[in-house]
Short mmCIF file of C-alpha atoms in Angstrom, two decimals:
data_model
loop_
_atom_site.label_atom_id
_atom_site.label_comp_id
_atom_site.label_asym_id
_atom_site.label_seq_id
_atom_site.Cartn_x
_atom_site.Cartn_y
_atom_site.Cartn_z
CA MET A 1 0.00 0.07 0.05
CA LYS A 2 1.27 3.23 -0.78
CA SER A 3 2.26 5.39 2.37
CA ASN A 4 1.15 8.98 2.78
CA ASN A 5 0.12 11.23 5.55
CA LYS A 6 -3.62 10.34 4.90
CA ASP A 7 -3.14 6.41 5.39
CA ALA A 8 -4.36 4.97 8.61
CA ASP A 9 -1.75 5.28 11.76
CA LEU A 10 -0.80 1.45 12.47
CA SER A 11 1.28 0.01 15.27
CA GLU A 12 4.86 -0.81 14.12
CA GLY A 13 4.92 -4.07 11.99
CA ALA A 14 1.07 -4.20 11.78
CA GLU A 15 0.97 -3.58 8.18
CA ASN A 16 3.12 -6.94 7.65
CA LEU A 17 0.39 -8.91 9.35
CA PHE A 18 -2.45 -8.62 6.85
CA SER A 19 -2.45 -8.27 2.91
CA GLU A 20 -3.34 -5.50 0.67
CA THR A 21 -6.17 -7.21 -1.28
CA PRO A 22 -7.09 -6.82 -4.96
CA LEU A 23 -9.67 -4.28 -6.14
CA ILE A 24 -11.22 -5.75 -9.34
CA ARG A 25 -14.04 -4.36 -11.70
CA SER A 26 -16.87 -7.02 -11.91
CA GLU A 27 -18.12 -7.18 -15.33
CA PRO A 28 -21.21 -9.16 -14.37
CA LEU A 29 -22.22 -6.90 -11.83
CA THR A 30 -21.19 -3.89 -13.88
CA ALA A 31 -23.68 -5.17 -16.65
CA LEU A 32 -26.45 -5.79 -13.73
CA VAL A 33 -26.07 -2.56 -12.16
CA GLY A 34 -25.55 -0.51 -15.07
CA LYS A 35 -22.51 1.47 -13.58
CA PRO A 36 -19.04 0.33 -12.53
CA VAL A 37 -18.84 -2.09 -9.79
CA TYR A 38 -15.71 -3.09 -8.07
CA LEU A 39 -15.06 -5.84 -5.63
CA LYS A 40 -12.60 -5.47 -2.68
CA LEU A 41 -11.51 -8.89 -2.21
CA ASP A 42 -10.87 -9.15 1.71
CA ALA A 43 -12.03 -12.79 1.42
CA LEU A 44 -8.31 -13.30 0.39
CA GLN A 45 -6.96 -12.21 3.70
CA ALA A 46 -5.14 -15.16 5.29
CA SER A 47 -7.80 -15.95 8.09
CA GLY A 48 -10.55 -15.66 5.26
CA SER A 49 -11.91 -12.26 6.19
CA PHE A 50 -11.36 -8.50 6.54
CA LYS A 51 -10.87 -8.74 10.18
CA ASP A 52 -7.07 -9.62 10.00
CA ARG A 53 -6.57 -5.62 9.02
CA GLY A 54 -7.99 -4.58 12.61
CA MET A 55 -6.62 -7.56 14.37
CA ALA A 56 -3.01 -6.97 13.15
CA HIS A 57 -3.13 -3.30 14.44
CA LEU A 58 -4.82 -4.41 17.94
CA CYS A 59 -2.68 -7.33 18.59
CA ALA A 60 0.69 -5.45 17.48
CA THR A 61 -0.14 -2.86 19.95
CA TYR A 62 -1.15 -5.22 22.83
CA GLN A 63 2.05 -7.11 22.21
CA ARG A 64 3.98 -3.67 22.61
CA GLU A 65 2.07 -3.24 25.82
CA GLY A 66 3.55 -6.28 27.20
CA ALA A 67 0.79 -8.98 26.45
CA THR A 68 1.54 -12.64 26.18
CA GLU A 69 -1.77 -14.10 25.70
CA LEU A 70 -4.93 -12.77 23.73
CA ILE A 71 -8.35 -13.95 24.81
CA SER A 72 -11.11 -13.59 22.34
CA SER A 73 -14.93 -14.50 22.20
CA SER A 74 -15.98 -15.59 18.62
CA GLY A 75 -17.88 -18.13 16.96
CA GLY A 76 -16.23 -17.21 13.61
CA ASN A 77 -14.21 -14.71 11.86
CA ALA A 78 -12.91 -12.60 14.60
CA GLY A 79 -11.54 -15.60 16.43
CA LEU A 80 -9.78 -17.11 13.33
CA ALA A 81 -8.38 -13.66 12.61
CA VAL A 82 -7.03 -13.39 16.33
CA ALA A 83 -5.59 -16.94 15.88
CA THR A 84 -3.97 -16.19 12.68
CA VAL A 85 -2.27 -12.61 13.82
CA GLY A 86 -1.59 -13.93 17.37
CA SER A 87 0.43 -16.88 16.04
CA ARG A 88 2.35 -14.79 13.65
CA LEU A 89 3.50 -12.67 16.63
CA GLY A 90 4.35 -15.51 18.99
CA LEU A 91 1.37 -14.94 21.32
CA GLY A 92 -0.69 -17.39 23.15
CA VAL A 93 -4.46 -17.29 21.99
CA SER A 94 -7.59 -18.52 23.46
CA VAL A 95 -10.76 -18.39 21.83
CA ILE A 96 -14.01 -18.97 23.61
CA VAL A 97 -16.93 -19.86 21.07
CA PRO A 98 -20.67 -20.48 21.64
CA GLU A 99 -22.07 -23.91 21.08
CA THR A 100 -23.47 -22.67 17.73
CA THR A 101 -20.07 -22.41 16.12
CA LYS A 102 -19.74 -24.56 13.04
CA PRO A 103 -17.41 -27.71 13.28
CA LEU A 104 -15.38 -26.26 10.19
CA VAL A 105 -14.57 -22.98 12.23
CA LEU A 106 -13.70 -25.24 15.23
CA GLU A 107 -11.34 -27.38 13.26
CA LYS A 108 -9.66 -24.15 11.66
CA LEU A 109 -9.34 -22.48 15.07
CA LYS A 110 -7.27 -25.74 16.39
CA SER A 111 -5.23 -25.96 13.53
CA LEU A 112 -4.08 -22.52 13.99
CA GLY A 113 -2.82 -23.41 17.45
CA ALA A 114 -5.60 -21.56 19.36
CA LYS A 115 -6.89 -23.10 22.74
CA VAL A 116 -10.58 -23.45 22.02
CA THR A 117 -13.34 -23.47 24.64
CA VAL A 118 -17.10 -23.99 23.60
CA HIS A 119 -19.28 -22.22 26.13
CA GLY A 120 -22.82 -20.62 26.12
CA LYS A 121 -25.72 -20.68 23.94
CA ASN A 122 -24.64 -17.39 22.31
CA TRP A 123 -21.88 -15.10 21.80
CA ASN A 124 -22.98 -12.87 24.66
CA GLU A 125 -22.48 -16.08 27.00
CA ALA A 126 -19.04 -16.75 25.48
CA ASP A 127 -18.03 -13.32 25.74
CA THR A 128 -18.80 -13.13 29.43
CA LEU A 129 -16.39 -16.05 29.99
CA ALA A 130 -13.76 -14.50 28.06
CA ARG A 131 -13.77 -11.27 30.19
CA LYS A 132 -13.68 -13.36 33.36
CA ARG A 133 -10.59 -15.03 32.23
CA VAL A 134 -8.84 -11.71 31.35
CA ASP A 135 -9.81 -10.54 34.57
CA ALA A 136 -8.20 -13.44 36.34
CA ASN A 137 -4.94 -12.86 34.68
CA PRO A 138 -4.59 -9.06 33.92
CA ASP A 139 -0.98 -9.03 33.92
CA ASP A 140 -0.36 -11.21 31.09
CA SER A 141 -3.46 -11.39 29.17
CA LYS A 142 -5.56 -8.77 26.81
CA TYR A 143 -9.26 -9.22 25.89
CA VAL A 144 -9.68 -8.97 22.14
CA SER A 145 -13.28 -7.91 21.19
CA PRO A 146 -14.59 -9.00 17.98
CA TYR A 147 -15.88 -5.44 16.79
CA ASP A 148 -15.75 -3.17 19.51
CA ASN A 149 -12.44 -1.63 20.14
CA PRO A 150 -10.91 1.66 18.38
CA LEU A 151 -7.83 -0.20 17.52
CA LEU A 152 -9.96 -2.66 15.31
CA TRP A 153 -11.63 0.24 13.53
CA THR A 154 -8.33 1.88 12.63
CA GLY A 155 -7.17 -1.12 11.13
CA HIS A 156 -10.22 -1.71 9.16
CA SER A 157 -9.99 2.04 7.85
CA THR A 158 -7.10 0.64 5.75
CA ILE A 159 -9.79 -0.67 3.34
CA VAL A 160 -10.50 2.84 2.09
CA ASP A 161 -6.88 3.91 2.08
CA GLU A 162 -6.46 0.84 -0.33
CA ILE A 163 -9.41 1.58 -2.37
CA SER A 164 -8.63 5.24 -2.70
CA ASP A 165 -5.15 4.48 -3.94
CA GLN A 166 -6.44 1.69 -6.41
CA LEU A 167 -8.89 4.01 -7.83
CA ASN A 168 -6.45 6.89 -7.89
CA ILE A 169 -8.72 9.05 -5.97
CA ASP A 170 -6.97 12.48 -5.53
CA ASP A 171 -7.70 13.49 -1.84
CA ASP A 172 -7.19 16.97 -2.91
CA ASP A 173 -9.77 17.02 -5.54
CA ASP A 174 -13.22 18.05 -4.14
CA ASN A 175 -14.94 16.39 -7.07
CA ALA A 176 -13.27 13.01 -6.96
CA SER A 177 -14.61 10.28 -4.84
CA ILE A 178 -16.03 6.99 -4.71
CA GLY A 179 -19.66 6.67 -5.61
CA ALA A 180 -20.64 4.27 -3.00
CA ILE A 181 -19.02 1.70 -0.68
CA VAL A 182 -21.25 -1.36 0.47
CA VAL A 183 -20.69 -3.12 3.55
CA SER A 184 -22.13 -6.08 5.73
CA VAL A 185 -22.85 -4.84 9.32
CA GLY A 186 -23.04 -6.91 12.50
CA GLY A 187 -21.41 -5.33 15.62
CA GLY A 188 -20.22 -2.38 13.62
CA GLY A 189 -16.56 -2.83 13.56
CA LEU A 190 -16.14 -2.93 9.96
CA LEU A 191 -18.46 0.03 9.42
CA CYS A 192 -16.70 2.01 12.04
CA GLY A 193 -13.61 1.48 10.10
CA VAL A 194 -14.84 2.22 6.74
CA LEU A 195 -16.33 5.43 7.98
CA GLU A 196 -13.09 6.37 9.87
CA GLY A 197 -11.23 5.91 6.49
CA CYS A 198 -13.71 8.16 4.65
CA ALA A 199 -13.71 11.02 7.21
CA ARG A 200 -9.54 10.76 7.23
CA ARG A 201 -9.61 10.91 3.39
CA LYS A 202 -12.41 13.43 3.20
CA LEU A 203 -14.31 11.41 0.76
CA ARG A 204 -17.90 12.28 0.06
CA THR A 205 -18.70 8.89 -0.55
CA LYS A 206 -22.27 7.10 0.16
CA VAL A 207 -22.08 4.20 2.69
CA ILE A 208 -24.60 1.55 2.38
CA THR A 209 -24.85 -1.16 5.29
CA SER A 210 -26.69 -4.41 4.66
CA GLU A 211 -27.47 -7.26 7.21
CA THR A 212 -30.22 -9.89 7.21
CA ASN A 213 -33.43 -9.51 8.67
CA GLY A 214 -32.74 -11.89 11.60
CA ALA A 215 -29.82 -10.32 12.61
CA SER A 216 -30.67 -6.52 12.01
CA CYS A 217 -29.68 -4.92 15.26
CA PHE A 218 -28.14 -1.97 13.68
CA VAL A 219 -30.65 -1.04 10.83
CA GLN A 220 -33.42 -1.13 13.40
CA ALA A 221 -31.30 1.04 15.82
CA TYR A 222 -30.46 3.60 13.01
CA ASP A 223 -33.97 3.84 11.77
CA ALA A 224 -35.26 4.46 15.33
CA GLY A 225 -33.07 7.37 15.71
CA GLY A 226 -31.69 6.64 19.08
CA GLY A 227 -28.98 4.36 20.73
CA PRO A 228 -28.38 0.49 20.44
CA ILE A 229 -30.97 -1.88 20.52
CA THR A 230 -30.73 -5.57 21.79
CA LEU A 231 -32.27 -8.25 19.65
CA PRO A 232 -33.65 -11.18 21.64
CA GLY A 233 -31.70 -13.67 19.57
CA ILE A 234 -30.16 -14.29 16.17
CA ASP A 235 -32.82 -15.81 13.88
CA SER A 236 -30.55 -15.97 10.55
CA ILE A 237 -28.51 -18.31 8.56
CA ALA A 238 -25.92 -15.32 8.59
CA THR A 239 -24.62 -16.31 12.06
CA SER A 240 -21.34 -14.49 11.86
CA LEU A 241 -23.62 -11.33 11.85
CA GLY A 242 -24.36 -12.61 15.16
CA ALA A 243 -24.01 -9.43 17.68
CA THR A 244 -27.35 -8.93 19.28
CA SER A 245 -26.33 -5.16 19.49
CA CYS A 246 -24.12 -2.89 17.81
CA THR A 247 -21.36 -0.37 19.03
CA PRO A 248 -22.94 3.09 19.66
CA VAL A 249 -19.96 4.64 17.85
CA ALA A 250 -21.29 2.84 14.63
CA LEU A 251 -24.59 4.82 14.98
CA ASP A 252 -22.90 8.02 15.82
CA ARG A 253 -20.53 7.79 13.00
CA ALA A 254 -23.04 6.82 10.36
CA ARG A 255 -25.51 9.62 11.37
CA SER A 256 -22.79 12.13 11.02
CA HIS A 257 -21.12 10.84 7.82
CA ASP A 258 -20.69 13.51 5.24
CA GLY A 259 -21.49 11.93 2.05
CA GLY A 260 -24.79 9.95 2.33
CA PHE A 261 -25.79 6.89 4.40
CA ALA A 262 -28.41 4.20 3.73
CA ALA A 263 -28.84 1.19 6.18
CA THR A 264 -30.86 -1.74 4.74
CA ALA A 265 -31.73 -5.40 5.58
CA CYS A 266 -32.10 -8.38 3.29
CA THR A 267 -33.61 -11.92 3.61
CA ASP A 268 -31.64 -15.02 4.19
CA GLU A 269 -32.74 -16.09 0.74
CA GLU A 270 -31.48 -12.88 -0.72
CA ALA A 271 -28.10 -13.21 1.11
CA ILE A 272 -27.65 -16.94 0.09
CA ASP A 273 -28.80 -16.12 -3.76
CA ALA A 274 -25.93 -13.64 -3.91
CA CYS A 275 -23.55 -16.11 -2.47
CA VAL A 276 -24.53 -18.45 -5.09
CA ARG A 277 -24.40 -16.02 -7.86
CA PHE A 278 -21.18 -14.50 -6.78
CA ALA A 279 -19.43 -18.02 -6.89
CA ARG A 280 -20.73 -18.62 -10.46
CA ASP A 281 -19.60 -15.18 -11.56
CA HIS A 282 -16.35 -14.92 -9.64
CA ARG A 283 -15.38 -18.25 -8.59
CA MET A 284 -15.08 -17.48 -4.96
CA LEU A 285 -17.00 -18.86 -1.89
CA VAL A 286 -18.31 -16.51 0.69
CA GLU A 287 -20.54 -16.93 3.80
CA PRO A 288 -24.16 -15.41 3.93
CA ALA A 289 -22.88 -12.50 6.12
CA CYS A 290 -20.95 -11.32 3.19
CA GLY A 291 -23.80 -12.10 0.95
CA ALA A 292 -25.76 -9.54 2.84
CA ALA A 293 -23.56 -6.90 1.29
CA LEU A 294 -23.60 -8.58 -2.19
CA ALA A 295 -27.14 -8.67 -2.28
CA VAL A 296 -27.44 -5.05 -2.46
CA ALA A 297 -26.24 -5.45 -6.06
CA TYR A 298 -27.75 -8.82 -6.67
CA SER A 299 -31.19 -8.41 -5.63
CA LYS A 300 -33.23 -6.18 -7.92
CA ARG A 301 -35.40 -4.79 -4.96
CA LEU A 302 -32.40 -3.74 -3.11
CA ARG A 303 -30.19 -2.06 -5.92
CA ASP A 304 -33.43 -0.34 -7.24
CA ILE A 305 -33.68 1.26 -3.87
CA HIS A 306 -30.03 1.91 -3.05
CA LEU A 307 -27.71 2.12 -6.38
CA LYS A 308 -30.29 3.58 -8.67
CA ASP A 309 -28.89 7.48 -7.91
CA VAL A 310 -25.27 6.56 -6.96
CA ASP A 311 -22.83 8.78 -9.01
CA GLY A 312 -19.37 7.14 -9.49
CA PRO A 313 -17.94 3.71 -8.91
CA ILE A 314 -19.66 1.26 -6.62
CA VAL A 315 -17.38 -0.60 -4.19
CA LEU A 316 -18.58 -4.03 -2.65
CA GLU A 317 -16.72 -4.85 0.38
CA VAL A 318 -16.25 -8.67 -0.30
CA CYS A 319 -15.60 -9.40 3.66
CA GLY A 320 -15.14 -13.18 3.33
CA GLY A 321 -15.83 -15.53 5.98
CA SER A 322 -14.40 -18.71 6.70
CA GLY A 323 -17.62 -20.45 7.89
CA VAL A 324 -18.25 -21.90 4.15
CA ASP A 325 -17.28 -24.69 1.94
CA LEU A 326 -18.57 -26.43 -1.10
CA ASP A 327 -20.94 -28.70 0.85
CA LEU A 328 -22.35 -25.95 2.91
CA LEU A 329 -23.14 -23.58 0.06
CA HIS A 330 -24.70 -26.63 -1.71
CA ASN A 331 -26.91 -27.28 1.43
CA TRP A 332 -27.99 -23.61 2.00
CA LYS A 333 -28.85 -23.39 -1.93
CA THR A 334 -31.03 -26.54 -1.42
CA GLU A 335 -32.69 -25.36 1.63
CA TYR A 336 -33.48 -21.82 0.69
CA LEU A 337 -33.34 -21.71 -3.11
CA SER A 338 -34.94 -25.01 -4.03
CA SER A 339 -37.52 -23.37 -6.10
CA LYS A 340 -34.94 -21.38 -8.28
#
């Protein structure tokens, strides 16, 4: 990544712990949407998702502060990211996962050398145990949130730095910008990072968030105009969007963003349809949490609402996800899209 004084200020060495990912023009989606569509391929990060970016900055910072062990709570991508980055730094990693965690993810965590504990019916219960373990050993261990930490957000903001450089956006040209960036949202960590990057780069870019109806803690809170709301549970195939409440910072930043903002939700069927069509079009597997963002372009209902008036290139953040393989994608397609 090119370095200039508008890039994210990362902890020393953090930039070596994640990859600068390709930004490619999608010809199938450009034809479908009727305007240039680009894919930011963070599914190609080592752990399988964008979360390597934030974890790189956070874990490198914690190591500098003297931590020797990282304790995280995650049933998916955050746990895999901290295990990937932590092992590269030579730190011990413990991940507490809820009982809903896919066997595929458990196997990957263990293969990365993480100590895995299965605890609780949902992420909140797993997170409570993670925090207790840190409290029991505060001198050596550090708590790693899946999404609610400013260090994570700054790491994630490198997405915007890279997109700006890859599209040759001139930060000093008031008329040059990215038309829209579309991101999936769960707890809000990725969103906070993208909005931070846009603010630092002074980009008047429309930001569009998408989540599934059964995991829609952000859009419900955003539309209500107040603070975070807490869902009674997650009722969606997109389990890695599984925070029942978003960070309040995501709401604050969204409401103050200069450039346009929209929050939406899709059905599980739309998210899975997007995953299937994306695999056909681009030969890459992503999980339904990522499919929520892709659905903004693939679903006629959503693109007519949110992309019709966008002026300039549209970037879809392909956030990835390791909770998918060929068998799972086939099963989801059979279960949700059997009539198609």
